[in-house]
C-alpha cells in the first residue's frame, strides 16, 4: 500500500494512524501542499480524484477521502471495526465527524495559524468547536471509546485534529472525558503524534 499525505493534515493523519496502529506495511509519500496542484507529483495528481490528500493506493486502485478510506481499511482488515452489530454506530460517528468536529476544529486552527479571519468568523468557529467538544465529552462520560468494543475508526476519525487542539486555541483540560479518551488513544501500541507521523520520510 502507498499513502499520500502531508504535514498538518488531520485527514492524512486518520489514515496514517490506522496503518501504524494496525502495523500494516505501507509506503508513506509526503506531498507538499504549498505546491500548486498541477505541479504536484504526477502520480499523485493522477491518483487523487479531488486533488487532495490523503490518497491510499491498494492493489493499484486509488482510494480518496479519509473517512471512506477508513471504512475500506476496517472492512478489509477487520481491525478497528468494532463488532458487526456496532457498524451502524461507527458509520454514524464518521458522518457526524465530517460536518461537526472535523469541520469546526480544523477550520478554527487554520484561521488562527494561516488564514486570519474577521472576529465574527472566529467566534462562529469557536462556538461550533466548543459545542462539538461538549458533545464528545458528554458521550464519553459513560464510554471509554465511541463504541464499547474498543477503539474503532470512529475514534481515529473524531480524534484526528484534537491532538492539535492547542493550535485552535482550545484546551483538552476543559473537556475531562475527551482528555481521558485522547490519553487512551495515545497509549495504544504504535500510536504516534501527527507531527511525527506526517513528517516527510528520511
Tab-separated table of C-alpha atoms in Angstrom:
chain	number	residue	atom	x	y	z
A	1	UNK	CA	0.000	0.000	0.000
A	2	UNK	CA	1.061	3.575	-0.683
A	3	UNK	CA	-0.288	6.525	1.294
A	4	UNK	CA	-0.017	10.084	0.008
A	5	UNK	CA	-0.341	12.566	2.850
A	6	UNK	CA	1.020	15.821	4.183
A	7	UNK	CA	2.158	17.601	7.308
A	8	UNK	CA	-0.625	19.375	9.264
A	9	UNK	CA	-3.364	17.357	7.517
A	10	UNK	CA	-5.574	15.696	10.092
A	11	UNK	CA	-7.321	13.876	7.272
A	12	UNK	CA	-3.990	12.339	6.272
A	13	UNK	CA	-3.370	11.531	9.911
A	14	UNK	CA	-6.553	9.473	10.209
A	15	UNK	CA	-5.311	7.025	7.585
A	16	UNK	CA	-1.650	7.099	8.580
A	17	UNK	CA	-2.674	6.414	12.179
A	18	UNK	CA	-4.763	3.398	11.158
A	19	UNK	CA	-1.862	1.946	9.171
A	20	UNK	CA	0.573	2.486	12.045
A	21	UNK	CA	-1.729	1.171	14.768
A	22	UNK	CA	-2.664	-1.873	12.674
A	23	UNK	CA	1.026	-2.410	11.814
A	24	UNK	CA	0.211	-2.625	8.104
A	25	UNK	CA	3.125	-2.453	5.691
A	26	UNK	CA	2.896	0.687	3.587
A	27	UNK	CA	4.959	3.399	1.957
A	28	UNK	CA	4.231	6.944	3.082
A	29	UNK	CA	4.746	9.569	0.376
A	30	UNK	CA	4.691	13.156	1.547
A	31	UNK	CA	3.010	15.774	-0.658
A	32	UNK	CA	3.883	19.466	-0.346
A	33	UNK	CA	0.507	21.196	-0.255
A	34	UNK	CA	2.194	24.557	-0.777
A	35	UNK	CA	2.957	23.428	-4.326
A	36	UNK	CA	0.224	24.351	-6.845
A	37	UNK	CA	-1.925	21.322	-7.633
A	38	UNK	CA	-0.795	20.913	-11.268
A	39	UNK	CA	2.866	20.950	-10.152
A	40	UNK	CA	2.497	18.179	-7.575
A	41	UNK	CA	3.955	14.726	-8.363
A	42	UNK	CA	2.231	13.392	-11.486
A	43	UNK	CA	1.491	10.002	-9.935
A	44	UNK	CA	-0.316	11.753	-7.082
A	45	UNK	CA	-2.216	14.061	-9.444
A	46	UNK	CA	-3.333	11.020	-11.456
A	47	UNK	CA	-4.468	9.150	-8.346
A	48	UNK	CA	-6.173	11.972	-6.453
A	49	UNK	CA	-9.666	12.396	-7.840
A	50	UNK	CA	-10.200	15.623	-5.888
A	51	UNK	CA	-6.609	16.877	-5.864
A	52	UNK	CA	-6.433	16.386	-2.103
A	53	UNK	CA	-4.686	14.253	0.492
A	54	UNK	CA	-4.980	11.583	1.658
A	55	UNK	CA	-4.915	9.088	-1.167
A	56	UNK	CA	-4.316	5.405	-0.495
A	57	UNK	CA	-3.182	3.095	-3.296
A	58	UNK	CA	-4.008	-0.538	-2.632
A	59	UNK	CA	-3.519	-3.131	-5.321
A	60	UNK	CA	-3.129	-0.352	-7.858
A	61	UNK	CA	-6.537	1.164	-7.029
A	62	UNK	CA	-6.599	4.750	-5.677
A	63	UNK	CA	-8.884	5.475	-2.730
A	64	UNK	CA	-9.806	9.036	-1.719
A	65	UNK	CA	-11.456	10.837	1.204
A	66	UNK	CA	-10.227	9.964	4.664
A	67	UNK	CA	-13.373	8.509	6.213
A	68	UNK	CA	-14.112	6.447	3.104
A	69	UNK	CA	-10.562	5.089	3.281
A	70	UNK	CA	-11.028	4.236	6.964
A	71	UNK	CA	-14.206	2.302	6.131
A	72	UNK	CA	-12.343	0.412	3.393
A	73	UNK	CA	-9.435	-0.477	5.678
A	74	UNK	CA	-11.640	-1.516	8.586
A	75	UNK	CA	-13.740	-3.764	6.377
A	76	UNK	CA	-10.727	-5.237	4.592
A	77	UNK	CA	-8.640	-5.960	7.692
A	78	UNK	CA	-11.349	-6.249	10.379
A	79	UNK	CA	-9.177	-4.006	12.520
A	80	UNK	CA	-10.700	-1.048	14.380
A	81	UNK	CA	-14.104	-2.105	13.042
A	82	UNK	CA	-15.923	-2.920	16.285
A	83	UNK	CA	-18.432	-5.725	16.432
A	84	UNK	CA	-20.722	-6.238	13.409
A	85	UNK	CA	-23.688	-5.055	15.480
A	86	UNK	CA	-21.869	-1.745	16.102
A	87	UNK	CA	-21.049	-0.893	12.488
A	88	UNK	CA	-24.058	1.396	12.184
A	89	UNK	CA	-22.877	3.372	15.210
A	90	UNK	CA	-19.376	3.612	13.720
A	91	UNK	CA	-20.818	4.988	10.469
A	92	UNK	CA	-22.915	7.499	12.401
A	93	UNK	CA	-19.813	8.839	14.166
A	94	UNK	CA	-17.917	9.058	10.872
A	95	UNK	CA	-20.764	11.059	9.352
A	96	UNK	CA	-21.039	13.289	12.436
A	97	UNK	CA	-17.312	13.997	12.317
A	98	UNK	CA	-17.486	15.224	8.732
A	99	UNK	CA	-19.877	18.072	9.487
A	100	UNK	CA	-19.057	18.738	13.118
A	101	UNK	CA	-15.678	18.362	14.850
A	102	UNK	CA	-13.966	17.617	11.527
A	103	UNK	CA	-15.255	20.968	10.268
A	104	UNK	CA	-15.043	23.233	13.286
A	105	UNK	CA	-11.681	22.438	14.879
A	106	UNK	CA	-9.553	22.309	11.698
A	107	UNK	CA	-11.109	25.486	10.315
A	108	UNK	CA	-10.596	27.312	13.600
A	109	UNK	CA	-6.994	26.071	13.710
A	110	UNK	CA	-6.401	27.060	10.081
A	111	UNK	CA	-7.826	30.527	10.692
A	112	UNK	CA	-5.649	31.103	13.730
A	113	UNK	CA	-2.432	29.773	12.181
A	114	UNK	CA	-2.527	30.527	8.478
A	115	UNK	CA	-5.554	32.481	7.269
A	116	UNK	CA	-6.712	35.264	9.631
A	117	UNK	CA	-10.471	35.770	9.668
A	118	UNK	CA	-12.785	38.532	10.934
A	119	UNK	CA	-13.662	38.303	14.633
A	120	UNK	CA	-17.225	37.202	13.889
A	121	UNK	CA	-15.974	34.254	11.804
A	122	UNK	CA	-13.568	33.194	14.533
A	123	UNK	CA	-16.350	33.473	17.106
A	124	UNK	CA	-18.610	31.275	14.970
A	125	UNK	CA	-15.933	28.616	14.514
A	126	UNK	CA	-15.019	28.673	18.197
A	127	UNK	CA	-18.681	28.292	19.195
A	128	UNK	CA	-19.030	25.334	16.819
A	129	UNK	CA	-15.831	23.709	18.093
A	130	UNK	CA	-16.808	24.129	21.740
A	131	UNK	CA	-20.238	22.646	21.056
A	132	UNK	CA	-18.695	19.662	19.277
A	133	UNK	CA	-16.192	19.024	22.053
A	134	UNK	CA	-19.020	19.240	24.574
A	135	UNK	CA	-20.947	16.609	22.601
A	136	UNK	CA	-17.949	14.277	22.658
A	137	UNK	CA	-17.347	14.947	26.346
A	138	UNK	CA	-20.954	14.126	27.276
A	139	UNK	CA	-20.907	10.898	25.314
A	140	UNK	CA	-17.567	9.805	26.754
A	141	UNK	CA	-18.807	10.136	30.329
A	142	UNK	CA	-20.205	6.614	30.008
A	143	UNK	CA	-17.938	5.011	27.421
A	144	UNK	CA	-14.175	4.575	27.183
A	145	UNK	CA	-14.295	4.807	23.393
A	146	UNK	CA	-17.026	5.827	20.956
A	147	UNK	CA	-18.316	2.256	20.819
A	148	UNK	CA	-17.859	-0.164	23.683
A	149	UNK	CA	-15.909	-2.793	21.721
A	150	UNK	CA	-12.776	-0.674	21.975
A	151	UNK	CA	-11.099	1.784	19.621
A	152	UNK	CA	-12.514	1.900	16.103
A	153	UNK	CA	-12.156	4.038	13.015
A	154	UNK	CA	-14.765	6.299	14.633
A	155	UNK	CA	-12.234	7.182	17.329
A	156	UNK	CA	-9.410	7.623	14.810
A	157	UNK	CA	-11.543	9.969	12.744
A	158	UNK	CA	-13.076	12.058	15.514
A	159	UNK	CA	-9.779	12.497	17.370
A	160	UNK	CA	-7.511	13.305	14.420
A	161	UNK	CA	-7.455	17.092	14.732
A	162	UNK	CA	-7.819	17.087	18.509
A	163	UNK	CA	-4.161	16.249	19.071
A	164	UNK	CA	-3.578	19.806	17.774
A	165	UNK	CA	-6.287	21.286	19.987
A	166	UNK	CA	-3.985	23.915	21.494
A	167	UNK	CA	-3.287	25.247	17.987
A	168	UNK	CA	-7.010	26.005	17.759
A	169	UNK	CA	-6.850	27.991	20.980
A	170	UNK	CA	-8.640	25.240	22.911
A	171	UNK	CA	-7.567	23.107	25.863
A	172	UNK	CA	-8.455	19.476	26.404
A	173	UNK	CA	-8.363	20.081	30.173
A	174	UNK	CA	-11.731	21.832	29.751
A	175	UNK	CA	-13.185	18.540	28.487
A	176	UNK	CA	-12.058	15.921	31.026
A	177	UNK	CA	-13.661	12.914	29.344
A	178	UNK	CA	-12.240	13.922	25.953
A	179	UNK	CA	-8.869	14.321	27.661
A	180	UNK	CA	-9.083	10.806	29.156
A	181	UNK	CA	-10.137	9.397	25.746
A	182	UNK	CA	-7.255	11.082	23.928
A	183	UNK	CA	-4.912	9.680	26.572
A	184	UNK	CA	-6.256	6.180	25.926
A	185	UNK	CA	-5.602	6.607	22.209
A	186	UNK	CA	-2.082	7.892	22.894
A	187	UNK	CA	-1.388	4.727	24.887
A	188	UNK	CA	-2.210	2.355	22.015
A	189	UNK	CA	0.823	0.407	20.719
A	190	UNK	CA	2.133	2.052	17.574
A	191	UNK	CA	0.498	5.441	18.216
A	192	UNK	CA	2.433	8.469	17.001
A	193	UNK	CA	1.619	12.151	17.338
A	194	UNK	CA	0.598	13.655	13.978
A	195	UNK	CA	3.627	15.954	13.991
A	196	UNK	CA	5.774	12.804	13.908
A	197	UNK	CA	3.561	10.536	11.812
A	198	UNK	CA	3.138	13.032	8.968
A	199	UNK	CA	6.734	14.182	8.556
A	200	UNK	CA	8.378	13.532	5.172
A	201	UNK	CA	10.250	10.215	5.221
A	202	UNK	CA	14.020	10.492	5.537
